[in-house]
Structure formats: structure tokens, C-alpha cells
Short mmCIF file of C-alpha atoms in Angstrom, two decimals:
data_model
loop_
_atom_site.label_atom_id
_atom_site.label_comp_id
_atom_site.label_asym_id
_atom_site.label_seq_id
_atom_site.Cartn_x
_atom_site.Cartn_y
_atom_site.Cartn_z
CA UNK A 1 -9.81 -12.89 4.62
CA UNK A 2 -10.42 -12.75 0.87
CA UNK A 3 -13.86 -11.98 -0.50
CA UNK A 4 -15.69 -14.64 -2.43
CA UNK A 5 -16.18 -14.23 -6.16
CA UNK A 6 -18.15 -11.12 -7.01
CA UNK A 7 -20.31 -11.48 -10.10
CA UNK A 8 -19.37 -9.00 -12.80
CA UNK A 9 -16.21 -7.85 -11.01
CA UNK A 10 -13.94 -8.28 -14.02
CA UNK A 11 -16.24 -6.27 -16.27
CA UNK A 12 -16.57 -3.55 -13.65
CA UNK A 13 -12.80 -3.22 -13.35
CA UNK A 14 -12.34 -3.03 -17.12
CA UNK A 15 -14.94 -0.28 -17.50
CA UNK A 16 -14.02 1.85 -14.46
CA UNK A 17 -12.31 5.12 -15.37
CA UNK A 18 -10.50 5.22 -12.02
CA UNK A 19 -8.61 2.03 -12.88
CA UNK A 20 -5.39 2.48 -14.87
CA UNK A 21 -5.36 -0.03 -17.72
CA UNK A 22 -2.04 -1.28 -19.13
CA UNK A 23 -0.07 0.48 -16.35
CA UNK A 24 3.29 -0.45 -17.87
CA UNK A 25 2.54 1.99 -20.68
CA UNK A 26 2.55 4.88 -18.20
CA UNK A 27 5.89 3.98 -16.59
CA UNK A 28 7.72 7.20 -15.83
CA UNK A 29 4.75 9.38 -16.78
CA UNK A 30 2.10 8.84 -14.11
CA UNK A 31 1.85 12.55 -13.38
CA UNK A 32 0.12 12.95 -16.75
CA UNK A 33 -2.84 10.95 -15.42
CA UNK A 34 -3.63 13.51 -12.71
CA UNK A 35 -4.84 17.10 -12.80
CA UNK A 36 -1.94 18.29 -10.61
CA UNK A 37 1.74 17.38 -10.74
CA UNK A 38 1.93 16.54 -7.04
CA UNK A 39 3.84 14.03 -4.91
CA UNK A 40 2.77 10.45 -5.65
CA UNK A 41 1.97 7.97 -2.86
CA UNK A 42 1.00 4.35 -3.47
CA UNK A 43 -0.56 1.68 -1.27
CA UNK A 44 0.35 -1.90 -2.11
CA UNK A 45 -2.46 -4.25 -1.14
CA UNK A 46 -5.19 -1.66 -0.60
CA UNK A 47 -8.01 -4.13 0.04
CA UNK A 48 -11.41 -2.45 -0.18
CA UNK A 49 -9.71 0.92 -0.36
CA UNK A 50 -10.87 2.63 2.82
CA UNK A 51 -7.39 3.86 3.77
CA UNK A 52 -6.26 5.28 0.45
CA UNK A 53 -9.66 6.78 -0.39
CA UNK A 54 -9.65 8.64 2.92
CA UNK A 55 -6.04 9.69 2.34
CA UNK A 56 -6.99 11.18 -1.01
CA UNK A 57 -9.96 13.02 0.50
CA UNK A 58 -7.82 14.59 3.23
CA UNK A 59 -4.81 15.38 1.04
CA UNK A 60 -5.89 16.99 -2.25
CA UNK A 61 -2.32 18.12 -2.96
CA UNK A 62 -1.00 14.55 -3.09
CA UNK A 63 -1.76 12.01 -5.82
CA UNK A 64 -2.55 8.46 -4.75
CA UNK A 65 -2.55 5.08 -6.49
CA UNK A 66 -3.96 2.01 -4.79
CA UNK A 67 -2.70 -1.39 -5.93
CA UNK A 68 -4.63 -4.62 -5.40
CA UNK A 69 -4.45 -8.02 -7.12
CA UNK A 70 -7.84 -9.50 -6.21
CA UNK A 71 -10.81 -8.61 -8.43
CA UNK A 72 -13.33 -9.34 -5.70
CA UNK A 73 -11.65 -6.78 -3.42
CA UNK A 74 -10.71 -3.96 -5.78
CA UNK A 75 -14.24 -3.85 -7.15
CA UNK A 76 -15.47 -2.74 -3.70
CA UNK A 77 -12.92 0.07 -3.69
CA UNK A 78 -14.08 1.14 -7.14
CA UNK A 79 -17.68 1.34 -5.94
CA UNK A 80 -16.69 3.59 -3.03
CA UNK A 81 -14.38 5.82 -5.05
CA UNK A 82 -16.69 6.37 -8.01
CA UNK A 83 -19.20 8.13 -5.80
CA UNK A 84 -16.54 10.63 -4.64
CA UNK A 85 -14.88 11.34 -8.02
CA UNK A 86 -11.56 12.30 -6.44
CA UNK A 87 -9.19 13.75 -9.09
CA UNK A 88 -6.10 12.67 -7.12
CA UNK A 89 -6.91 8.96 -6.87
CA UNK A 90 -6.37 6.03 -9.23
CA UNK A 91 -6.26 2.23 -8.86
CA UNK A 92 -4.19 -0.50 -10.49
CA UNK A 93 -5.18 -4.15 -10.51
CA UNK A 94 -1.93 -6.15 -10.47
CA UNK A 95 0.36 -8.44 -8.50
CA UNK A 96 3.02 -6.52 -6.56
CA UNK A 97 5.74 -8.89 -7.74
CA UNK A 98 5.72 -6.88 -10.99
CA UNK A 99 5.83 -3.48 -9.28
CA UNK A 100 9.20 -2.45 -10.75
CA UNK A 101 7.87 -2.89 -14.29
CA UNK A 102 5.25 -0.14 -14.01
CA UNK A 103 6.97 2.66 -12.04
CA UNK A 104 10.28 4.37 -12.72
CA UNK A 105 11.69 6.93 -10.26
CA UNK A 106 8.36 8.69 -9.67
CA UNK A 107 7.06 7.53 -6.27
CA UNK A 108 7.46 9.53 -3.05
CA UNK A 109 6.00 7.14 -0.45
CA UNK A 110 4.75 3.55 -0.20
CA UNK A 111 2.12 2.36 2.30
CA UNK A 112 2.15 -1.29 3.38
CA UNK A 113 -0.96 -1.82 5.50
CA UNK A 114 -1.74 -5.20 7.06
CA UNK A 115 0.07 -7.14 4.37
CA UNK A 116 -0.19 -10.92 4.28
CA UNK A 117 2.42 -12.10 6.85
CA UNK A 118 3.21 -15.31 4.95
CA UNK A 119 4.23 -17.00 8.24
CA UNK A 120 6.00 -20.05 6.78
CA UNK A 121 9.74 -19.64 6.32
CA UNK A 122 9.62 -20.98 2.77
CA UNK A 123 7.30 -18.09 1.85
CA UNK A 124 9.58 -15.36 3.23
CA UNK A 125 10.24 -13.78 -0.16
CA UNK A 126 6.51 -13.18 -0.65
CA UNK A 127 6.39 -10.76 2.27
CA UNK A 128 6.09 -7.18 1.03
CA UNK A 129 8.78 -6.09 3.51
CA UNK A 130 11.25 -8.82 2.60
CA UNK A 131 14.68 -7.78 1.27
CA UNK A 132 13.72 -8.99 -2.20
CA UNK A 133 10.71 -6.62 -2.26
CA UNK A 134 12.63 -3.75 -0.67
CA UNK A 135 15.17 -3.99 -3.46
CA UNK A 136 12.35 -3.93 -6.04
CA UNK A 137 11.04 -0.72 -4.53
CA UNK A 138 14.32 1.15 -4.91
CA UNK A 139 13.85 1.97 -8.60
CA UNK A 140 10.34 3.33 -7.97
CA UNK A 141 11.36 6.39 -5.96
CA UNK A 142 12.39 9.75 -7.35
CA UNK A 143 14.00 10.95 -4.12
CA UNK A 144 14.48 9.30 -0.72
CA UNK A 145 12.76 5.94 -0.24
CA UNK A 146 10.01 6.32 2.36
CA UNK A 147 7.87 3.41 3.53
CA UNK A 148 5.09 3.42 6.12
CA UNK A 149 3.91 0.07 7.41
CA UNK A 150 1.14 -1.01 9.78
CA UNK A 151 0.36 -4.53 10.95
CA UNK A 152 -1.17 -6.49 13.81
CA UNK A 153 1.32 -9.34 13.28
CA UNK A 154 4.22 -9.05 15.70
CA UNK A 155 6.34 -11.64 13.89
CA UNK A 156 5.98 -9.76 10.58
CA UNK A 157 6.75 -6.48 12.31
CA UNK A 158 9.94 -7.83 13.89
CA UNK A 159 10.95 -9.44 10.61
CA UNK A 160 10.38 -6.14 8.79
CA UNK A 161 12.55 -4.20 11.23
CA UNK A 162 15.37 -6.67 10.57
CA UNK A 163 14.86 -6.31 6.80
CA UNK A 164 14.91 -2.50 6.99
CA UNK A 165 18.04 -2.60 9.11
CA UNK A 166 19.85 -4.97 6.75
CA UNK A 167 19.24 -2.60 3.84
CA UNK A 168 20.34 0.49 5.79
CA UNK A 169 16.96 2.14 6.30
CA UNK A 170 16.66 4.78 9.02
CA UNK A 171 13.68 4.45 11.37
CA UNK A 172 11.85 7.79 11.61
CA UNK A 173 8.81 6.65 13.59
CA UNK A 174 7.89 3.46 15.40
CA UNK A 175 4.96 2.42 17.57
CA UNK A 176 4.32 -0.85 19.37
CA UNK A 177 0.72 0.06 20.14
CA UNK A 178 -0.48 2.75 17.76
CA UNK A 179 -3.96 3.18 19.19
CA UNK A 180 -2.67 3.96 22.66
CA UNK A 181 -1.19 7.13 21.19
CA UNK A 182 -4.58 8.45 20.01
CA UNK A 183 -3.19 10.04 16.88
CA UNK A 184 -5.77 12.28 15.24
CA UNK A 185 -4.38 11.82 11.74
CA UNK A 186 -4.33 8.01 11.83
CA UNK A 187 -6.60 6.52 9.17
CA UNK A 188 -7.72 3.02 10.04
CA UNK A 189 -7.92 0.27 7.44
CA UNK A 190 -10.71 -2.32 7.50
CA UNK A 191 -8.37 -4.85 9.08
CA UNK A 192 -7.11 -2.30 11.59
CA UNK A 193 -10.64 -1.61 12.82
CA UNK A 194 -11.31 -5.33 13.12
CA UNK A 195 -8.14 -6.19 15.03
CA UNK A 196 -8.14 -3.16 17.33
CA UNK A 197 -11.71 -3.92 18.41
CA UNK A 198 -10.46 -7.34 19.47
CA UNK A 199 -7.78 -5.68 21.60
CA UNK A 200 -4.81 -6.54 19.40
CA UNK A 201 -1.95 -4.00 19.42
CA UNK A 202 -1.32 -2.26 16.11
CA UNK A 203 2.32 -1.85 15.12
CA UNK A 204 3.53 0.97 12.89
CA UNK A 205 6.88 1.97 11.46
CA UNK A 206 8.03 4.69 9.07
CA UNK A 207 11.47 4.30 7.50
CA UNK A 208 13.61 6.27 5.09
CA UNK A 209 16.61 5.48 2.92
CA UNK A 210 18.57 8.00 0.92
CA UNK A 211 19.25 7.23 -2.72
#
């Protein structure tokens, strides 16, 4: 569910130091924005930022960029992150359809957490795990392509497995009910907490493709 309009959100985003302005200007040089030249992980569709903020807190030797297109959502992530002042965390406000225009062979891992399932067949190409998006991601990675995905939507999960298989990805990890495994290192997103409390199974997959 999208947040309603947040007054002053646009101004807050423009003034926040954690937000990367004009990201296309940094294409190929994102390491220069961080204190350490570390592996770079991105989350596409970070929502209010709970997952990626916690990732950055727990993993100081990895740099993180959260990507979100809705002002009313990213502004909440900014508010949380500004209190912590994490040197390994940045945000970008943009639509993921332009993702290949701002990164160039510099990403190590992509997180897709509870992406919009776009259930209608005519909207298939809008799914972040569709073949058209998977092909966009290929130019982002500097080494092997690694994607981690979590969702509560079984149809999207099954569709994603088919997409990964079609493009010759190797499945490294898969879970049909993540919370039954009681993994200590699992960081829950806002949606994950909501759906798991309702008893919905959480699906997870990690895939890799050599380039």
C-alpha cells in the first residue's frame, strides 16, 4: 500500500545529503561517494527503508544504495537514516525502468523485496523479475550477477523462477516458507512483518549468473 502525500516530501528529498542527486552523473564511479571502496549492494523498491538500513548497520564493510520511486515513501527512509548517519548507505529516488542508465558494471548484489507483483498478464514486463528487467540488470554487475528476492506472492515467485531459468541463472538458495527456518540473519521488511503475522508463507530465492 502506498503512503498518501507527505507534505514537504519533495523538499526534504532535495535537501537530504544521503540522497544521491543526478545519479546518472556518477555512473561507473559510485565508489567515490563512500568512505570505503567496498562491495556495492542495491535494493530496488526499498519502501520505508527498514531492510537496507538494517543491512548497512550490520555490514559496515559493504556499501548500500536503496532505490525508491515514491516521494512519500523514501522520505520516511530518509528520516530513519539521518539519525544513524551510516557512512555506507545512500538513497536514489528514481524509477527502476531507468536502472541501466545510472550504473555501469559496479554492482555486486541486487535485493528485490516484496516487489509489486503486477498480476495482470499485460503488465508482465513491469515485474522486477521479468526477463526484460533481468536483461537490464546484466550491465550493472562487475562480476557474477547475484539477485536475492523475497515475496509473499506465490504467483510472482513461480513466475520469477521461470524467468531466472530462461536466462540461465543458477539457484543457490530457495525457501518456500522462510520463517519456518528461523534464520538468525534474516532482516524483515515492513511488508514481511505484516504478511508473516497474518500467517502467509514468505518465499525467498537467491540466484547467480556468471558473466
